[in-house]
Each structure stands twice: as structure tokens, then as C-alpha cells.
């Protein structure tokens, strides 16, 4: 193989390398923008207790007594895996995932319910308010 | 609106540069008789790139990284396949690539709303049943394809994306436990195991042992995510138990495998160069012949060996374009599977789907490359996106569409009816 061909092969390989690098950088930039977008679309809601607020940072939020739960409620009246909050098409839904004491939304026992702003959720002895995040409420 | 227009433009430009560099290499270094052949190939690749860049904008995705990686690898695939033996646009492969790109967008549209898919779970099980029946009725151990004109379809390939969907849709039901005697069972897990068993039996009946590891990898990934769900339910004991059972099944399978499989396991390719070791020995000679930078597009001898464009495609690319380029081709596919790690999915459904798709891609690629290099027995499995084959490309397109769905899921604003402001209680009424 003569030197020109070798150079051409090396140039083609280098072009592909640079392209791969650029696409990886694009993927990292998209990570930032999708995170921002997610916060705008769905995370302007939060769960609030008397003195605590819990952010809803992903579309499936596990609530329970277990240490692995996204929202941990260390109370014996709450099951280890009590409820799952999910969002689809901008609608938040709460679902019972096999709890002992059930879920009450605005005083009604339910297995699954679509949540609206200012709904009161009762899990065991704990009461949580589903509301707009403080930042968006202030604005 | 897409949030990174500068990144979009730069990605488009660099994909075009990468393809243009490959075409320049063909121009100066390729084996062609007429310049027109190179011009047609170049025009076809560049037009496909530009058309795809324009079309994807209509989908208004949050992430386009996978699209750029896909069009990069598809352009490479068209160029590789058009250069094997002699430089001329491979029209059939080109059309298949366009179908693959369309399938990718179809997969994206289908899977981006996980709530909808979870509701239609029974249809997915039904579709798997139909595909299994078609495989049983229309194919046999001698002929695994259904011929439609000049195109052939392998129905067992279409079970892969459906099986991935079945794994992903049932992940949300892990808490629905039912008591049978003393056991707490999840019906979806039993259903999934039964589907897996049926698929394995069909594959064994069709003598398609090469696809078995791909299905097993999808199931293994689905199962692993099940025992990790919810997050901290991951149990080391369960994991070791599962691995032990898999090893036992593997040993039993190897012991009672058919004679020709046993022969492949123990064959010395260099002492049987004209028999069972023919393709592998030629593939290794081709890789050695190509060296780091290859003999030049269209100048390799592997194009005369059977299945040069699918089963031993890695060796054919290595020979003509060099081992360096072939390894970078592999790197592109690995990065495609790594994108969900860079930008993690935001639901268990999309997470499981991405993990299953990545497992299938990696296992398929490993089987092909390691098979060509004689590190494992030759299986005849294709490399996603690079090998020829309508079914393989179509299914790969659908599966990468699933990955894209995980990157740009549907999060529409909840449309609430405008409520009229309540009348204050203190207002005086006349």
C-alpha cells in the first residue's frame, strides 16, 4: 500500500473518530436540556407534609417505609412499598402497590386515582398534599 | 422545539464529513471500473443523510443523538456493502436501509407513550403468539425464510422486538402478587417465562440455535430488572441462584446438543479448512491480509466466500477497510447502546426496554464477531445494521426506535379545562 492510500485510510478513520466524539458531546448536551425540559413539564408539582416537601423528580416515584423508596415515610402505619406515583402525558396518577392500609385521596379509599392540584393523600397515618412547587407558586 | 440547534448542525456536518471521507477513500483507493459507480454511490449516501436530517426534524424529539448515530452507521453499512468485491451501489441493501430508518421512526412513535403500551399489553402477547404460529407453519429447519418477491423475511426475527415489549410492559405489575398455595406469584412473570419457553422450543425446532442466546439475553435482562424492582429489592442470593441455574442449563444443553453443534464446538478450523472450518479460516486470513488499514475498498478476496456480507461481515470489512475501521464500526454500535447510560431514561418501562434492546444488540454483535474470529463456535447471527438481511435490518430499526422512545418520551402538559373563577362568598347579591 503506498503512502497516499495509507494517508487516505487514516484520514477516513480520523473523520469517523471526530464524528463519534461530536455525537457523544451532542448526547451530553442533550442530557442537560432534557433534564431542564423534564423539570418544566412534570416537576412543578410536589408532595408536602407539615414541615417537609418532597420533589417529584422522575415519572415513577415510589412511596413507602423502605429505605429504597423515593419518598420515605418512616411510620409503621405505612407499608414498605405503599404507593407509586406515575406521570404520563402530564397527568399524575397514584397507585396502590399492595399496601396494608390503602390509599385515601380526598378522604376516599382508592386503588388508583388521577391526582389534581391540592389533593390530600393519606397513607396510613401520614397526610401528604399534592401541590404546585413553591417556586412556580411564587411566580 | 429542539434545545440544541448548534449541536444539531454540527452533528449533521460531521456525519456528512465522515461519509465523505469514506467516499474519498473509495475514489482514490477503491476497485471500480467506471467513475459513475462511485458518483452514484456517493450521491445515494449523501442524499439519504440529508433527507434523514430533514425528516427527523418533523418528529420534534428532545434528543437526536441516536438518530445521528443511526444514520452514521447506516451510511457506513451502505458504503461497506456496496464495496464488497467491486464498487457499485447495492440497491437492495440501500432500499432495506431506508425501510430500517422508517421502521426506527415507527418504533419510536409506538413506544414513546409507555402508559398506552401497558394498557395494550394483551395485544403484544397476541402478536407474539401469531409470530410463533407463522414461524411454526411457514418455516422449517431447512428454510427459515418466507420469500416475498426478491425479498425474504425471517418471521422469528420479528419476535425479538415483541418479546422486548412484553418484558418492558410487565415490569410495572411486579407488585400485583397473587397467592397460590404458599407462594406469592406475579402472573406476568409466569406468562413471560412461558413465552420464553415457547420461543426456545420454536427456535430449537427450527434449528436456529444462533438466535437462542439473543432471546435468552433479552429474558435474562428482563428477569434481572424484575428481581431489582423496586430498586432495593435486588438480592445477591437470587442473582447467584439464577446464574447457577443458567450454568446448569447451559451444561445440559451442550451435553445433549445435536451432533453438528457438538462438531462445531470441537472443530479445529485449521485442520478442517475445506469443511466446517472453511468460513472461519478464510475470515481470519482475510483479517490478517487487511492489516490495520485494509487492502482497499472492493479489493478483498473474502467477497468470494459464502455469507461474506452477513455471517462474516466483520472479517470482510476488516480486510477491505482495515481492522482499525472495523473496530470503530463496532465502537459506533457500542455507543448506540451506551446512549441510555449517558442520558438515563425516566421510567422503569423505558429503562427495561432500553436494557433489553442493548443486551440483544451486544449479544448479536459478540456472537458474530467472536464467531468470525474463532473465539466461539460459528453461529451465523448477523451484526445489527451492518449485515445484509431485510428482517434483521427491519427489526434492528424497530429496536433502535425503542431506544429513541426512551430518550424522548411523551410528557405532554396536562390539559385542564378552564375553570371559571369562583364567585366570592362576600359579594352582595341584589
Coordinates of C-alpha atoms in Angstrom, one line a residue:
Chain A
X1 CA 0.0 0.0 0.0
X2 CA 1.5 3.3 -1.0
X3 CA 1.7 6.3 1.3
X4 CA -1.2 8.2 -0.3
X5 CA -3.6 5.3 0.3
X6 CA -2.4 5.0 3.8
X7 CA -3.0 8.7 4.4
X8 CA -6.5 8.4 2.9
X9 CA -7.3 5.5 5.2
X10 CA -6.0 7.3 8.2
X11 CA -8.0 10.5 7.3
X12 CA -11.2 8.4 6.9
X13 CA -10.6 6.8 10.2
X14 CA -9.8 10.1 11.9
X15 CA -13.0 11.7 10.4
X16 CA -15.1 8.9 11.8
X17 CA -13.4 9.3 15.2
X18 CA -14.1 13.0 15.3
X19 CA -17.7 12.4 14.2
X20 CA -18.1 9.9 17.1
X21 CA -16.7 12.4 19.5
X22 CA -19.0 15.2 18.3
X23 CA -22.0 12.9 18.6
X24 CA -21.0 11.9 22.2
X25 CA -20.8 15.7 23.0
X26 CA -24.2 16.2 21.5
X27 CA -25.6 13.4 23.7
X28 CA -24.2 15.1 26.8
X29 CA -25.6 18.5 25.8
X30 CA -29.0 16.8 25.2
X31 CA -28.8 15.3 28.7
X32 CA -28.8 18.8 30.2
X33 CA -31.6 20.1 28.0
X34 CA -33.8 17.0 28.6
X35 CA -33.4 17.4 32.3
X36 CA -34.4 21.0 32.1
X37 CA -37.4 20.1 29.9
X38 CA -38.4 17.4 32.4
X39 CA -38.4 19.9 35.2
X40 CA -40.6 22.2 33.2
X41 CA -43.1 19.6 32.1
X42 CA -43.7 17.5 35.2
X43 CA -41.7 18.5 38.2
X44 CA -43.5 21.6 39.0
X45 CA -45.7 19.5 41.3
X46 CA -44.5 18.3 44.7
X47 CA -45.8 16.5 47.8
X48 CA -45.9 18.4 51.0
X49 CA -46.2 17.3 54.6
X50 CA -46.5 19.5 57.6
X51 CA -42.8 20.6 57.7
X52 CA -41.4 18.8 54.7
X53 CA -41.7 18.9 50.9
X54 CA -40.8 16.1 48.5
X55 CA -39.8 16.7 44.9
X56 CA -41.2 14.5 42.1
X57 CA -38.1 14.2 40.1
X58 CA -39.0 11.3 37.8
X59 CA -42.1 9.8 36.3
X60 CA -42.3 6.9 38.7
X61 CA -41.9 7.8 42.4
X62 CA -42.1 5.0 44.9
X63 CA -43.6 6.0 48.3
X64 CA -43.1 3.7 51.3
X65 CA -41.3 2.9 54.5
X66 CA -38.5 1.1 52.9
X67 CA -35.1 2.7 52.7
X68 CA -35.1 2.4 49.0
X69 CA -38.3 4.4 48.5
X70 CA -38.0 7.6 46.6
X71 CA -40.2 9.2 49.2
X72 CA -39.5 7.6 52.5
X73 CA -42.1 7.8 55.3
X74 CA -40.7 6.1 58.4
X75 CA -44.0 5.3 60.0
X76 CA -45.3 1.8 60.9
X77 CA -48.7 2.6 59.5
X78 CA -47.1 3.0 56.1
X79 CA -46.2 -0.2 54.2
X80 CA -42.6 -0.7 53.0
X81 CA -43.8 -0.4 49.3
X82 CA -47.0 1.6 49.7
X83 CA -47.8 3.6 46.6
X84 CA -46.4 4.5 43.2
X85 CA -46.8 8.0 41.7
X86 CA -46.6 8.0 37.9
X87 CA -46.9 10.6 35.3
X88 CA -48.0 10.2 31.7
X89 CA -49.0 12.9 29.3
X90 CA -48.6 15.4 32.1
X91 CA -51.1 13.6 34.3
X92 CA -50.0 12.4 37.7
X93 CA -51.6 9.1 39.0
X94 CA -51.2 7.4 42.4
X95 CA -51.4 3.7 42.5
X96 CA -51.6 1.3 45.5
X97 CA -48.8 -1.3 45.2
X98 CA -50.1 -3.8 47.7
X99 CA -50.2 -1.7 50.9
X100 CA -51.9 -2.9 54.1
X101 CA -53.7 0.3 55.0
X102 CA -54.6 1.5 51.5
X103 CA -54.6 5.0 49.9
X104 CA -57.1 7.7 50.6
X105 CA -57.4 10.6 48.2
X106 CA -59.5 13.4 49.5
X107 CA -60.9 11.0 52.1
X108 CA -61.9 8.3 49.6
X109 CA -60.3 4.9 49.6
X110 CA -58.9 4.1 46.2
X111 CA -56.6 1.7 44.4
X112 CA -55.7 4.1 41.6
X113 CA -56.6 7.8 41.2
X114 CA -55.7 10.7 39.0
X115 CA -54.3 13.5 41.1
X116 CA -55.2 17.1 40.8
X117 CA -53.7 20.2 42.4
X118 CA -54.3 20.4 46.2
X119 CA -55.5 16.8 46.5
X120 CA -54.9 15.4 50.0
X121 CA -53.4 11.9 50.1
X122 CA -53.5 9.8 53.2
X123 CA -51.1 6.9 53.5
X124 CA -51.5 5.2 56.9
X125 CA -51.3 8.0 59.4
X126 CA -49.4 10.3 57.1
X127 CA -51.1 13.1 55.1
X128 CA -49.5 14.5 52.0
X129 CA -50.6 17.5 50.0
X130 CA -50.2 17.3 46.2
X131 CA -49.5 20.9 45.1
X132 CA -47.5 23.2 42.8
X133 CA -43.9 23.6 43.7
X134 CA -43.1 26.6 45.8
X135 CA -41.1 28.3 43.0
X136 CA -43.9 28.1 40.5
X137 CA -46.5 29.2 43.0
X138 CA -44.4 32.3 44.0
X139 CA -44.1 33.2 40.3
Chain B
X1 CA -38.5 23.0 19.8
X2 CA -35.1 21.2 19.9
X3 CA -33.0 22.9 22.5
X4 CA -29.6 22.4 20.9
X5 CA -29.7 23.8 17.3
X6 CA -25.9 24.3 17.2
X7 CA -25.2 20.7 18.3
X8 CA -27.7 19.6 15.7
X9 CA -26.0 21.5 12.8
X10 CA -22.5 20.3 13.9
X11 CA -23.7 16.7 14.2
X12 CA -25.1 16.9 10.7
X13 CA -21.9 18.4 9.3
X14 CA -19.6 15.8 11.0
X15 CA -21.8 12.8 9.9
X16 CA -21.5 14.1 6.3
X17 CA -17.8 14.6 6.7
X18 CA -17.4 11.0 8.0
X19 CA -19.3 9.7 5.0
X20 CA -17.5 12.0 2.6
X21 CA -14.1 10.8 3.9
X22 CA -15.1 7.2 3.3
X23 CA -16.3 8.1 -0.2
X24 CA -13.0 9.9 -0.9
X25 CA -11.1 6.7 0.2
X26 CA -13.2 4.7 -2.4
X27 CA -12.5 7.4 -5.1
X28 CA -8.7 7.2 -4.7
X29 CA -8.3 3.7 -3.3
X30 CA -11.3 1.6 -4.5
X31 CA -11.7 -1.1 -7.0
X32 CA -14.0 0.3 -9.7
X33 CA -14.2 0.4 -13.5
X34 CA -16.4 3.4 -14.0
X35 CA -16.3 6.7 -12.1
X36 CA -20.1 6.8 -12.4
X37 CA -20.4 3.9 -10.0
X38 CA -18.6 5.9 -7.2
X39 CA -20.6 9.0 -8.1
X40 CA -23.9 7.2 -7.8
X41 CA -22.9 5.6 -4.5
X42 CA -21.8 8.9 -3.1
X43 CA -24.9 10.7 -4.2
X44 CA -27.1 8.0 -2.8
X45 CA -25.4 8.1 0.6
X46 CA -25.3 11.9 0.9
X47 CA -29.0 12.3 -0.3
X48 CA -30.1 9.7 2.3
X49 CA -28.2 11.6 5.0
X50 CA -29.7 15.0 4.1
X51 CA -33.2 13.6 3.7
X52 CA -33.0 11.9 7.1
X53 CA -31.7 15.1 8.8
X54 CA -34.7 16.9 7.3
X55 CA -37.3 14.3 8.1
X56 CA -36.3 13.8 11.8
X57 CA -37.0 17.5 12.5
X58 CA -40.7 16.8 11.9
X59 CA -40.7 14.4 14.9
X60 CA -39.8 17.2 17.3
X61 CA -37.8 14.9 19.6
X62 CA -36.0 16.0 22.8
X63 CA -32.9 14.0 21.8
X64 CA -31.4 13.4 18.3
X65 CA -28.1 11.7 19.3
X66 CA -29.4 8.3 18.5
X67 CA -30.7 9.5 15.1
X68 CA -27.2 10.8 14.2
X69 CA -25.5 7.6 15.3
X70 CA -28.1 5.6 13.3
X71 CA -27.7 7.5 10.1
X72 CA -23.9 7.4 10.5
X73 CA -23.9 3.6 10.8
X74 CA -26.5 3.1 8.1
X75 CA -24.4 5.2 5.7
X76 CA -21.3 3.1 6.6
X77 CA -23.4 0.0 6.0
X78 CA -24.4 1.1 2.5
X79 CA -20.9 2.0 1.7
X80 CA -19.4 -1.3 3.0
X81 CA -22.0 -3.4 1.3
X82 CA -21.6 -1.6 -2.0
X83 CA -17.8 -2.1 -2.0
X84 CA -17.6 -5.8 -1.3
X85 CA -15.8 -7.3 -4.3
X86 CA -16.5 -4.4 -6.6
X87 CA -17.6 -0.8 -6.1
X88 CA -21.3 -0.4 -7.2
X89 CA -24.3 0.8 -5.2
X90 CA -26.1 -2.2 -3.7
X91 CA -29.6 -1.1 -4.5
X92 CA -31.3 -3.8 -2.5
X93 CA -29.4 -3.1 0.7
X94 CA -30.0 0.7 0.1
X95 CA -33.8 0.1 0.0
X96 CA -33.6 -2.1 3.1
X97 CA -31.7 0.6 4.9
X98 CA -34.4 3.1 4.0
X99 CA -37.0 0.7 5.4
X100 CA -34.9 0.3 8.5
X101 CA -34.9 4.1 9.0
X102 CA -38.7 4.1 8.6
X103 CA -39.1 1.2 11.0
X104 CA -37.0 3.1 13.5
X105 CA -39.4 6.1 13.4
X106 CA -42.3 3.7 13.6
X107 CA -40.8 2.0 16.7
X108 CA -40.2 5.5 18.3
X109 CA -43.8 6.5 17.7
X110 CA -45.1 3.3 19.0
X111 CA -43.1 3.1 22.2
X112 CA -42.8 6.7 23.4
X113 CA -46.0 6.6 25.4
X114 CA -45.5 3.8 27.9
X115 CA -48.8 4.1 29.6
X116 CA -50.6 3.4 26.3
X117 CA -48.5 0.4 25.6
X118 CA -49.0 -1.0 29.1
X119 CA -52.7 -0.8 28.5
X120 CA -52.4 -2.8 25.3
X121 CA -50.2 -5.5 26.8
X122 CA -52.5 -8.3 25.7
X123 CA -52.2 -7.3 22.1
X124 CA -48.4 -7.7 22.4
X125 CA -48.8 -11.3 23.8
X126 CA -51.2 -12.0 21.0
X127 CA -48.8 -10.7 18.4
X128 CA -46.0 -12.9 19.8
X129 CA -48.4 -15.9 19.5
X130 CA -49.2 -15.0 15.9
X131 CA -45.5 -14.7 15.0
X132 CA -44.7 -18.0 16.7
X133 CA -47.5 -19.7 14.8
X134 CA -46.3 -18.2 11.5
X135 CA -42.8 -19.4 12.3
X136 CA -44.1 -22.9 13.0
X137 CA -46.3 -23.2 10.0
X138 CA -44.4 -21.4 7.2
X139 CA -40.8 -22.2 8.1
X140 CA -38.8 -25.3 8.7
X141 CA -35.3 -26.4 9.8
X142 CA -34.2 -26.4 6.1
X143 CA -35.7 -23.0 5.2
X144 CA -36.3 -20.3 7.9
X145 CA -37.4 -17.6 5.4
X146 CA -40.6 -16.6 3.7
X147 CA -40.0 -15.3 0.2
X148 CA -41.9 -12.2 -1.0
X149 CA -40.7 -11.3 -4.5
X150 CA -36.9 -10.7 -4.3
X151 CA -37.1 -10.1 -0.6
X152 CA -37.1 -12.7 2.1
X153 CA -38.5 -12.4 5.6
X154 CA -37.4 -14.4 8.7
X155 CA -40.5 -14.4 11.0
X156 CA -38.6 -15.5 14.1
X157 CA -36.7 -12.2 13.9
X158 CA -39.9 -10.2 14.5
X159 CA -40.4 -12.0 17.8
X160 CA -37.4 -10.1 19.2
X161 CA -39.0 -6.6 19.5
X162 CA -42.3 -8.0 20.6
X163 CA -40.5 -10.0 23.3
X164 CA -38.7 -6.9 24.4
X165 CA -42.0 -5.1 24.7
X166 CA -43.5 -8.0 26.7
X167 CA -40.6 -7.7 29.1
X168 CA -41.0 -4.0 29.4
X169 CA -44.8 -3.8 29.7
X170 CA -45.0 -6.3 32.5
X171 CA -42.4 -4.6 34.7
X172 CA -45.0 -2.3 36.2
X173 CA -47.0 -5.2 37.5
X174 CA -44.4 -6.6 39.8
X175 CA -46.4 -5.5 42.9
X176 CA -49.5 -7.4 41.8
X177 CA -48.8 -10.6 43.7
X178 CA -51.3 -13.4 43.9
X179 CA -51.2 -16.2 46.5
X180 CA -51.2 -19.7 45.0
X181 CA -50.9 -22.3 47.8
X182 CA -48.0 -20.9 49.8
X183 CA -46.3 -19.0 47.0
X184 CA -46.8 -15.3 46.2
X185 CA -46.6 -15.2 42.4
X186 CA -46.8 -12.5 39.8
X187 CA -48.9 -13.7 36.8
X188 CA -46.9 -11.6 34.3
X189 CA -43.6 -13.3 35.3
X190 CA -45.2 -16.7 34.7
X191 CA -46.5 -15.5 31.4
X192 CA -43.1 -14.2 30.4
X193 CA -41.4 -17.5 31.4
X194 CA -43.9 -19.5 29.3
X195 CA -43.4 -17.2 26.3
X196 CA -39.6 -17.6 26.7
X197 CA -40.0 -21.4 26.9
X198 CA -42.3 -21.5 23.8
X199 CA -39.8 -19.3 21.8
X200 CA -36.9 -21.5 22.8
X201 CA -38.8 -24.6 21.7
X202 CA -39.7 -23.0 18.3
X203 CA -36.0 -22.0 17.8
X204 CA -34.8 -25.5 18.6
X205 CA -37.4 -27.0 16.3
X206 CA -36.3 -24.5 13.5
X207 CA -32.6 -25.4 14.3
X208 CA -32.0 -21.7 14.7
X209 CA -29.6 -22.1 17.7
X210 CA -27.8 -18.9 16.9
X211 CA -30.8 -16.8 17.8
X212 CA -31.3 -18.6 21.2
X213 CA -28.6 -16.6 23.0
X214 CA -30.2 -13.3 21.8
X215 CA -33.6 -14.3 23.2
X216 CA -32.0 -15.6 26.4
X217 CA -30.2 -12.3 26.9
X218 CA -33.4 -10.3 26.5
X219 CA -35.1 -12.6 29.0
X220 CA -32.1 -12.5 31.4
X221 CA -32.1 -8.7 31.3
X222 CA -35.9 -8.6 31.9
X223 CA -35.6 -11.1 34.7
X224 CA -32.7 -9.2 36.3
X225 CA -34.7 -6.0 36.3
X226 CA -37.6 -7.8 37.9
X227 CA -35.6 -9.0 40.8
X228 CA -34.2 -5.5 41.2
X229 CA -37.7 -3.9 41.2
X230 CA -38.4 -1.8 43.2
X231 CA -34.9 -0.5 43.4
X232 CA -33.6 -2.1 46.6
X233 CA -35.2 -5.4 46.2
X234 CA -32.1 -6.6 44.4
X235 CA -31.0 -9.8 46.1
X236 CA -27.5 -11.2 45.6
X237 CA -28.8 -14.7 46.7
X238 CA -31.4 -14.6 43.9
X239 CA -28.9 -13.4 41.4
X240 CA -26.4 -16.2 42.2
X241 CA -29.2 -18.7 42.2
X242 CA -30.3 -17.5 38.7
X243 CA -26.7 -17.7 37.4
X244 CA -26.2 -21.2 38.8
X245 CA -29.5 -22.4 37.2
X246 CA -28.4 -20.8 33.8
X247 CA -25.0 -22.5 34.0
X248 CA -26.6 -25.9 34.8
X249 CA -29.0 -25.5 31.8
X250 CA -26.1 -24.4 29.6
X251 CA -24.0 -27.5 30.5
X252 CA -27.0 -29.8 30.0
X253 CA -27.7 -28.1 26.6
X254 CA -24.2 -28.5 25.5
X255 CA -24.1 -32.2 26.5
X256 CA -27.3 -33.1 24.6
X257 CA -26.8 -30.7 21.7
X258 CA -27.2 -32.2 18.2
X259 CA -24.1 -33.8 16.5
X260 CA -23.4 -30.9 14.1
X261 CA -23.4 -28.4 17.0
X262 CA -21.0 -30.7 19.0
X263 CA -18.8 -30.9 16.0
X264 CA -18.7 -27.1 15.7
X265 CA -17.8 -26.8 19.3
X266 CA -14.7 -29.0 18.9
X267 CA -13.7 -28.4 15.3
X268 CA -10.1 -27.3 14.6
X269 CA -10.6 -24.9 11.8
X270 CA -7.0 -25.2 10.5
X271 CA -7.2 -28.9 10.1
X272 CA -10.6 -28.8 8.5
X273 CA -10.1 -25.7 6.2
X274 CA -12.3 -27.1 3.4
X275 CA -15.0 -28.4 5.7
X276 CA -16.7 -26.8 8.7
X277 CA -13.8 -24.5 9.4
X278 CA -13.8 -23.0 5.9
X279 CA -15.5 -19.7 6.6
X280 CA -13.7 -19.0 9.9
X281 CA -10.3 -19.9 8.5
X282 CA -10.9 -17.7 5.4
X283 CA -12.2 -14.9 7.7
X284 CA -9.1 -15.0 9.8
X285 CA -6.9 -15.0 6.8
X286 CA -8.9 -12.0 5.4
X287 CA -8.4 -10.1 8.7
X288 CA -4.7 -10.7 8.7
X289 CA -4.5 -9.8 5.0
X290 CA -6.2 -6.5 5.6
X291 CA -4.0 -5.4 8.5
X292 CA -4.7 -2.1 10.2
X293 CA -5.7 -0.1 7.1
X294 CA -7.1 -2.7 4.8
X295 CA -6.3 -3.7 1.2
X296 CA -8.7 -1.1 -0.2
X297 CA -12.5 -0.9 -0.9
X298 CA -13.5 -3.7 -3.3
X299 CA -10.1 -5.3 -3.4
X300 CA -10.6 -8.1 -0.9
X301 CA -10.9 -11.8 -1.7
X302 CA -13.5 -12.6 1.1
X303 CA -16.2 -11.4 -1.3
X304 CA -15.9 -14.9 -2.9
X305 CA -16.6 -16.7 0.3
X306 CA -20.2 -17.7 1.2
X307 CA -22.0 -15.4 3.6
X308 CA -19.3 -12.7 3.2
X309 CA -22.0 -10.0 3.6
X310 CA -23.7 -11.2 6.8
X311 CA -22.2 -14.0 8.8
X312 CA -18.5 -13.0 8.4
X313 CA -19.1 -9.3 7.5
X314 CA -16.8 -8.2 10.3
X315 CA -13.9 -10.0 8.6
X316 CA -14.9 -8.7 5.1
X317 CA -14.9 -5.1 6.4
X318 CA -11.6 -5.7 8.2
X319 CA -10.0 -7.0 5.0
X320 CA -11.1 -4.2 2.8
X321 CA -11.2 -1.2 5.2
X322 CA -8.7 -2.4 7.8
X323 CA -9.1 -3.7 11.4
X324 CA -9.0 -0.1 12.7
X325 CA -12.1 0.9 10.8
X326 CA -13.9 -2.4 11.6
X327 CA -13.2 -1.8 15.3
X328 CA -14.6 1.8 15.0
X329 CA -17.7 0.4 13.3
X330 CA -18.1 -1.8 16.4
X331 CA -17.5 1.3 18.6
X332 CA -20.3 3.2 16.9
X333 CA -22.7 0.3 17.7
X334 CA -21.5 0.2 21.3
X335 CA -22.0 3.9 21.7
X336 CA -25.6 3.5 20.3
X337 CA -26.2 1.1 23.2
X338 CA -24.4 3.4 25.7
X339 CA -26.6 6.5 24.9
X340 CA -29.2 5.4 27.5
X341 CA -26.4 5.4 30.1
X342 CA -25.4 9.0 29.1
X343 CA -29.0 10.2 29.2
X344 CA -30.8 7.9 31.5
X345 CA -34.5 7.1 30.9
X346 CA -37.1 8.4 33.2
X347 CA -39.3 5.3 33.7
X348 CA -38.9 1.7 34.6
X349 CA -40.7 0.8 31.3
X350 CA -38.2 2.7 29.1
X351 CA -35.3 1.6 31.3
X352 CA -36.2 -2.1 30.9
X353 CA -36.9 -1.7 27.2
X354 CA -33.5 0.0 26.6
X355 CA -31.7 -2.6 28.7
X356 CA -33.3 -5.5 26.8
X357 CA -32.6 -3.9 23.4
X358 CA -28.9 -3.2 24.3
X359 CA -28.5 -6.7 25.6
X360 CA -29.8 -8.1 22.3
X361 CA -27.6 -5.8 20.2
X362 CA -24.4 -6.6 22.2
X363 CA -25.0 -10.4 22.2
X364 CA -25.8 -10.4 18.5
X365 CA -22.7 -8.4 17.7
X366 CA -20.5 -10.5 20.0
X367 CA -21.7 -13.8 18.5
X368 CA -20.9 -12.6 15.0
X369 CA -17.5 -11.1 15.7
X370 CA -16.3 -13.7 18.1
X371 CA -17.7 -16.4 15.7
X372 CA -15.8 -14.9 12.8
X373 CA -12.6 -14.8 14.9
X374 CA -12.9 -18.4 16.0
X375 CA -13.2 -17.5 19.7
X376 CA -16.6 -19.2 19.9
X377 CA -18.4 -21.6 17.6
X378 CA -19.8 -20.1 14.3
X379 CA -23.5 -19.2 14.8
X380 CA -24.5 -17.3 11.6
X381 CA -26.0 -14.4 13.6
X382 CA -25.9 -11.0 11.9
X383 CA -24.3 -7.8 13.1
X384 CA -27.1 -5.2 13.7
X385 CA -27.2 -2.5 10.9
X386 CA -24.1 -3.8 9.0
X387 CA -25.1 -7.3 7.8
X388 CA -27.5 -7.7 4.9
X389 CA -30.9 -9.2 5.5
X390 CA -34.3 -7.4 5.4
X391 CA -35.7 -8.9 8.6
X392 CA -32.5 -8.3 10.6
X393 CA -32.3 -4.6 9.5
X394 CA -36.1 -4.0 9.9
X395 CA -36.0 -5.4 13.4
X396 CA -32.8 -3.6 14.3
X397 CA -34.6 -0.4 13.1
X398 CA -37.6 -1.1 15.3
X399 CA -35.4 -1.8 18.3
X400 CA -33.4 1.4 17.9
X401 CA -36.7 3.2 17.7
X402 CA -37.5 1.8 21.1
X403 CA -34.2 3.3 22.4
X404 CA -35.1 6.6 20.9
X405 CA -38.5 6.4 22.6
X406 CA -36.7 6.1 26.0
X407 CA -34.7 9.3 25.1
X408 CA -37.7 11.3 24.1
X409 CA -40.8 10.0 25.9
X410 CA -44.1 11.8 25.9
X411 CA -44.5 14.3 28.7
X412 CA -47.4 16.5 27.4
X413 CA -48.8 19.2 29.6
X414 CA -52.0 18.1 31.3
X415 CA -54.8 19.9 29.6
X416 CA -57.2 21.0 32.3
X417 CA -60.5 22.6 31.5
X418 CA -60.5 26.3 32.2
X419 CA -62.5 26.7 35.3
X420 CA -64.4 29.9 35.9
X421 CA -63.3 31.9 38.9
X422 CA -65.5 31.1 41.9
X423 CA -67.7 33.9 43.0
X424 CA -66.5 35.3 46.3
X425 CA -68.9 34.5 49.2
X426 CA -69.0 38.1 50.4
X427 CA -70.3 39.6 47.2
X428 CA -73.6 41.4 47.6
X429 CA -76.4 39.9 45.5
X430 CA -79.3 42.0 44.5

